[in-house]
Amino acid sequence: MKSQNIKISIIVPVYNVEKYLIKCIHSLVNQTLTGIEIIFIDDASTDSSPTILLDYQSKHPDLIKIIHLKENQKQGGARNAGLRLAQGDYVGFVDSDDWVSPNMYELLYKKATSGDYDVVDCDLEVNTGQEVIEYQQSLDKDLINSKDLTQKLVLNYGRLVTKLFKRKFFDKSELGIAFKKDLFYEDNHITPLLAINTQSIGKVERALYYYRVNLDSTTRKRNDIRVFDRLKSAQFMLDDFKKVTGNRFQDEIEFRFIQLYGIN
């Protein structure tokens, strides 16, 4: 049964990030917005990450929920597990080696509810942990049921982690969009499917999410078999998008496919 006072569910997959996890957790448990739940999914970690999670849960039992997966399912499978537990009206995603501004979810939630937006977005800083390398801007303005809204979003939906979504996107009784499990770069597959179902998107014009440049990340290793998941995710994206849309936005989705598959 859904709790009536949970505004946002924040879903955080965790796999062997003991070096960075505390900073991520600290930024989430100190959010200025009340009425949130933070769902950490321990994706069969082999380091001290599960111990760190349990320690913080003991300190914040009303905020933190933990799911322990027996087998590693990668980001997509872990996020799906978190979504099954989520009770918030809105859902956000955070990577466990990143961190967020203490007022990120308050600002996103206020924007979302002010215009009943399907999705709200913010900007992002690419960071080493010590210095800012790059500032990345998402949308430059709110977009509401405009003629070219879907076309724009299919071409460039931006990053998953800077956004807040209505839970209907992932609710099986409604849109029921799910991540691919056992696959790296799962964002590449799911974002066009989210884009075609987004009727309105609001913008908070501030960098509230801090993306860590982590050379140890599983998605940054080069000359590694993981790179083939980039190609798989692009093919899944193309196939699933065409199943849902037929020939609509064919040029846009094929352009995205070339970006994700051909270049890689």
CSV table of C-alpha atoms in Angstrom, one decimal:
chain,number,residue,atom,x,y,z
A,1,MET,CA,0.0,0.0,0.0
A,2,LYS,CA,1.4,3.4,-1.0
A,3,SER,CA,2.3,5.8,1.7
A,4,GLN,CA,0.5,9.1,1.1
A,5,ASN,CA,3.4,11.3,2.2
A,6,ILE,CA,6.2,10.0,0.0
A,7,LYS,CA,6.8,12.6,-2.7
A,8,ILE,CA,10.0,11.3,-4.3
A,9,SER,CA,11.7,7.9,-4.5
A,10,ILE,CA,15.4,8.2,-5.2
A,11,ILE,CA,16.9,5.0,-6.7
A,12,VAL,CA,20.6,4.3,-6.3
A,13,PRO,CA,22.3,1.1,-7.7
A,14,VAL,CA,25.4,0.3,-5.8
A,15,TYR,CA,28.3,-1.9,-6.9
A,16,ASN,CA,31.8,-1.8,-5.4
A,17,VAL,CA,31.9,1.9,-4.8
A,18,GLU,CA,33.2,2.0,-1.2
A,19,LYS,CA,35.6,4.8,-2.2
A,20,TYR,CA,32.8,7.2,-3.2
A,21,LEU,CA,29.7,5.9,-1.6
A,22,ILE,CA,29.7,7.9,1.6
A,23,LYS,CA,29.7,11.3,-0.2
A,24,CYS,CA,26.8,10.1,-2.3
A,25,ILE,CA,24.8,9.0,0.7
A,26,HIS,CA,25.6,12.1,2.7
A,27,SER,CA,24.3,14.3,-0.2
A,28,LEU,CA,21.0,12.4,-0.2
A,29,VAL,CA,20.2,12.0,3.4
A,30,ASN,CA,20.7,15.8,3.8
A,31,GLN,CA,18.2,16.8,1.2
A,32,THR,CA,16.1,19.9,2.2
A,33,LEU,CA,12.9,18.2,0.9
A,34,THR,CA,10.9,16.2,3.4
A,35,GLY,CA,8.8,13.2,2.3
A,36,ILE,CA,11.5,11.3,0.3
A,37,GLU,CA,12.7,7.7,0.4
A,38,ILE,CA,16.1,6.7,-0.7
A,39,ILE,CA,16.3,3.1,-2.2
A,40,PHE,CA,19.8,1.7,-2.4
A,41,ILE,CA,20.2,-1.5,-4.4
A,42,ASP,CA,23.3,-3.5,-3.4
A,43,ASP,CA,24.0,-5.2,-6.7
A,44,ALA,CA,26.0,-8.1,-5.2
A,45,SER,CA,28.9,-6.0,-4.1
A,46,THR,CA,32.1,-7.7,-3.0
A,47,ASP,CA,33.7,-4.7,-1.1
A,48,SER,CA,32.5,-2.8,2.0
A,49,SER,CA,29.6,-1.0,0.2
A,50,PRO,CA,26.9,-3.2,1.9
A,51,THR,CA,28.4,-2.5,5.3
A,52,ILE,CA,28.4,1.3,4.6
A,53,LEU,CA,24.8,1.1,3.5
A,54,LEU,CA,23.7,-0.8,6.6
A,55,ASP,CA,25.5,1.7,8.8
A,56,TYR,CA,23.7,4.7,7.3
A,57,GLN,CA,20.4,2.9,7.4
A,58,SER,CA,20.7,2.4,11.1
A,59,LYS,CA,21.2,6.2,11.4
A,60,HIS,CA,18.4,7.1,9.0
A,61,PRO,CA,15.8,4.2,9.2
A,62,ASP,CA,12.9,6.4,8.0
A,63,LEU,CA,14.8,7.5,4.9
A,64,ILE,CA,16.8,4.6,3.7
A,65,LYS,CA,15.7,1.3,2.2
A,66,ILE,CA,18.1,-1.3,1.0
A,67,ILE,CA,17.7,-4.2,-1.4
A,68,HIS,CA,20.4,-6.8,-1.6
A,69,LEU,CA,20.6,-8.7,-4.9
A,70,LYS,CA,22.1,-12.1,-4.8
A,71,GLU,CA,23.5,-11.9,-8.3
A,72,ASN,CA,24.9,-8.8,-10.1
A,73,GLN,CA,22.3,-7.5,-12.5
A,74,LYS,CA,24.1,-4.3,-13.6
A,75,GLN,CA,22.6,-0.8,-13.5
A,76,GLY,CA,19.4,-1.7,-15.4
A,77,GLY,CA,18.4,-4.8,-13.3
A,78,ALA,CA,19.2,-2.9,-10.1
A,79,ARG,CA,17.1,0.1,-11.1
A,80,ASN,CA,14.2,-2.2,-11.9
A,81,ALA,CA,14.4,-3.8,-8.4
A,82,GLY,CA,14.3,-0.3,-6.9
A,83,LEU,CA,11.4,0.7,-9.0
A,84,ARG,CA,9.4,-2.3,-7.8
A,85,LEU,CA,9.7,-0.9,-4.2
A,86,ALA,CA,9.3,2.8,-5.0
A,87,GLN,CA,6.2,4.5,-3.6
A,88,GLY,CA,6.9,8.1,-4.4
A,89,ASP,CA,4.8,10.2,-6.8
A,90,TYR,CA,8.0,11.0,-8.6
A,91,VAL,CA,11.2,9.0,-9.2
A,92,GLY,CA,14.8,10.1,-9.5
A,93,PHE,CA,18.0,8.2,-10.2
A,94,VAL,CA,21.5,8.8,-8.8
A,95,ASP,CA,24.7,6.9,-9.6
A,96,SER,CA,26.5,5.9,-6.5
A,97,ASP,CA,29.8,7.5,-7.4
A,98,ASP,CA,28.2,10.9,-7.9
A,99,TRP,CA,26.6,13.4,-5.5
A,100,VAL,CA,23.9,16.0,-5.6
A,101,SER,CA,23.1,19.5,-4.3
A,102,PRO,CA,21.3,19.5,-0.9
A,103,ASN,CA,18.3,21.3,-2.4
A,104,MET,CA,18.2,19.4,-5.7
A,105,TYR,CA,15.0,17.4,-5.1
A,106,GLU,CA,13.3,20.3,-3.4
A,107,LEU,CA,13.8,22.5,-6.4
A,108,LEU,CA,12.9,19.7,-8.9
A,109,TYR,CA,9.8,18.8,-6.9
A,110,LYS,CA,8.6,22.4,-6.7
A,111,LYS,CA,9.0,22.8,-10.4
A,112,ALA,CA,7.3,19.5,-11.2
A,113,THR,CA,4.2,20.3,-9.1
A,114,SER,CA,4.0,23.9,-10.1
A,115,GLY,CA,3.1,22.9,-13.7
A,116,ASP,CA,2.2,19.2,-13.3
A,117,TYR,CA,5.1,18.4,-15.5
A,118,ASP,CA,5.7,14.8,-16.6
A,119,VAL,CA,9.5,15.3,-16.2
A,120,VAL,CA,11.7,18.1,-14.8
A,121,ASP,CA,15.4,18.5,-15.5
A,122,CYS,CA,18.4,20.5,-14.3
A,123,ASP,CA,22.0,21.1,-15.4
A,124,LEU,CA,25.0,19.1,-14.4
A,125,GLU,CA,28.7,19.6,-13.5
A,126,VAL,CA,31.3,17.2,-14.6
A,127,ASN,CA,33.7,16.9,-11.6
A,128,THR,CA,36.8,15.1,-10.5
A,129,GLY,CA,35.7,15.5,-6.8
A,130,GLN,CA,38.2,18.4,-6.4
A,131,GLU,CA,37.4,20.6,-9.4
A,132,VAL,CA,34.8,21.3,-12.1
A,133,ILE,CA,35.8,20.1,-15.5
A,134,GLU,CA,32.7,21.0,-17.5
A,135,TYR,CA,29.3,22.5,-17.1
A,136,GLN,CA,26.6,20.7,-19.1
A,137,GLN,CA,23.3,22.4,-19.8
A,138,SER,CA,20.2,20.3,-20.5
A,139,LEU,CA,17.1,22.0,-22.0
A,140,ASP,CA,17.2,25.8,-22.3
A,141,LYS,CA,13.5,26.2,-21.4
A,142,ASP,CA,10.3,24.4,-20.4
A,143,LEU,CA,8.7,22.4,-23.2
A,144,ILE,CA,4.9,21.7,-23.1
A,145,ASN,CA,3.1,19.8,-25.8
A,146,SER,CA,4.9,21.8,-28.5
A,147,LYS,CA,4.7,20.5,-32.1
A,148,ASP,CA,8.3,19.5,-32.1
A,149,LEU,CA,8.6,18.4,-28.5
A,150,THR,CA,9.0,14.7,-29.2
A,151,GLN,CA,11.3,15.2,-32.1
A,152,LYS,CA,13.6,17.3,-29.9
A,153,LEU,CA,13.6,14.9,-27.0
A,154,VAL,CA,14.2,11.8,-29.2
A,155,LEU,CA,17.3,13.6,-30.6
A,156,ASN,CA,18.6,14.7,-27.3
A,157,TYR,CA,16.8,13.6,-24.1
A,158,GLY,CA,19.9,14.4,-21.9
A,159,ARG,CA,20.9,12.5,-18.9
A,160,LEU,CA,18.7,10.3,-16.8
A,161,VAL,CA,20.2,11.3,-13.5
A,162,THR,CA,19.5,15.0,-13.8
A,163,LYS,CA,15.7,14.4,-14.1
A,164,LEU,CA,12.7,13.7,-11.9
A,165,PHE,CA,9.9,11.6,-13.5
A,166,LYS,CA,6.3,10.9,-12.7
A,167,ARG,CA,6.1,7.4,-11.5
A,168,LYS,CA,3.6,6.5,-14.3
A,169,PHE,CA,6.5,6.1,-16.6
A,170,PHE,CA,7.7,3.0,-14.8
A,171,ASP,CA,4.4,1.7,-13.3
A,172,LYS,CA,3.2,-1.5,-14.9
A,173,SER,CA,-0.4,-0.4,-14.7
A,174,GLU,CA,0.4,2.7,-16.7
A,175,LEU,CA,3.3,3.1,-19.2
A,176,GLY,CA,5.5,0.3,-17.7
A,177,ILE,CA,8.8,1.3,-19.2
A,178,ALA,CA,11.6,-0.9,-17.8
A,179,PHE,CA,15.4,-1.0,-18.0
A,180,LYS,CA,17.3,-3.7,-19.7
A,181,LYS,CA,18.9,-5.9,-17.1
A,182,ASP,CA,22.4,-7.4,-17.3
A,183,LEU,CA,23.5,-4.6,-19.6
A,184,PHE,CA,25.9,-1.7,-19.3
A,185,TYR,CA,24.9,1.7,-21.0
A,186,GLU,CA,21.2,0.8,-20.3
A,187,ASP,CA,20.4,4.6,-20.4
A,188,ASN,CA,21.0,4.6,-24.2
A,189,HIS,CA,18.2,2.1,-24.6
A,190,ILE,CA,15.6,3.6,-22.4
A,191,THR,CA,15.8,7.3,-23.0
A,192,PRO,CA,14.1,7.4,-26.4
A,193,LEU,CA,11.3,5.3,-25.0
A,194,LEU,CA,10.9,7.9,-22.2
A,195,ALA,CA,11.1,10.7,-24.7
A,196,ILE,CA,8.1,9.6,-26.8
A,197,ASN,CA,6.0,9.4,-23.7
A,198,THR,CA,7.0,12.8,-22.3
A,199,GLN,CA,4.2,15.4,-22.9
A,200,SER,CA,5.8,18.1,-20.8
A,201,ILE,CA,9.2,18.8,-19.4
A,202,GLY,CA,10.2,21.6,-17.0
A,203,LYS,CA,13.6,23.1,-16.5
A,204,VAL,CA,15.4,24.2,-13.4
A,205,GLU,CA,18.2,26.5,-14.6
A,206,ARG,CA,20.9,25.4,-12.1
A,207,ALA,CA,23.5,22.7,-12.0
A,208,LEU,CA,22.3,20.5,-9.1
A,209,TYR,CA,23.9,17.1,-10.1
A,210,TYR,CA,27.6,16.5,-9.8
A,211,TYR,CA,28.9,13.8,-12.1
A,212,ARG,CA,32.2,12.3,-11.0
A,213,VAL,CA,34.8,11.5,-13.6
A,214,ASN,CA,35.7,8.1,-12.2
A,215,LEU,CA,38.2,6.2,-14.3
A,216,ASP,CA,37.6,3.1,-12.3
A,217,SER,CA,33.9,3.1,-13.3
A,218,THR,CA,32.7,-0.1,-15.0
A,219,THR,CA,31.4,2.0,-17.9
A,220,ARG,CA,34.7,3.9,-18.5
A,221,LYS,CA,37.1,1.0,-19.0
A,222,ARG,CA,38.5,0.8,-22.5
A,223,ASN,CA,39.7,-2.3,-24.4
A,224,ASP,CA,37.2,-4.2,-22.4
A,225,ILE,CA,34.4,-6.5,-23.4
A,226,ARG,CA,31.9,-4.1,-21.7
A,227,VAL,CA,32.2,-1.9,-24.8
A,228,PHE,CA,30.1,-4.3,-26.7
A,229,ASP,CA,27.2,-3.4,-24.4
A,230,ARG,CA,27.2,0.0,-26.0
A,231,LEU,CA,26.4,-1.7,-29.3
A,232,LYS,CA,23.8,-4.0,-27.8
A,233,SER,CA,22.0,-1.1,-26.1
A,234,ALA,CA,21.9,0.8,-29.3
A,235,GLN,CA,20.4,-2.1,-31.2
A,236,PHE,CA,17.9,-2.8,-28.4
A,237,MET,CA,17.0,0.9,-28.5
A,238,LEU,CA,16.4,0.9,-32.3
A,239,ASP,CA,14.3,-2.3,-32.2
A,240,ASP,CA,12.1,-1.4,-29.2
A,241,PHE,CA,11.6,2.2,-30.5
A,242,LYS,CA,10.3,0.9,-33.9
A,243,LYS,CA,8.0,-1.6,-32.2
A,244,VAL,CA,6.4,1.2,-30.2
A,245,THR,CA,6.3,3.9,-32.9
A,246,GLY,CA,6.3,2.2,-36.2
A,247,ASN,CA,7.7,4.6,-38.8
A,248,ARG,CA,7.2,7.7,-36.7
A,249,PHE,CA,10.4,9.7,-36.0
A,250,GLN,CA,12.3,7.3,-38.2
A,251,ASP,CA,14.9,9.8,-39.2
A,252,GLU,CA,15.5,10.9,-35.6
A,253,ILE,CA,15.9,7.5,-34.1
A,254,GLU,CA,18.2,6.3,-36.9
A,255,PHE,CA,20.3,9.4,-36.3
A,256,ARG,CA,20.5,8.4,-32.6
A,257,PHE,CA,21.4,4.9,-33.6
A,258,ILE,CA,24.2,6.1,-35.7
A,259,GLN,CA,25.5,8.2,-32.8
A,260,LEU,CA,25.3,5.4,-30.4
A,261,TYR,CA,26.3,2.4,-32.6
A,262,GLY,CA,28.2,3.7,-35.6
A,263,ILE,CA,30.6,5.9,-33.7
A,264,ASN,CA,31.3,3.3,-31.0
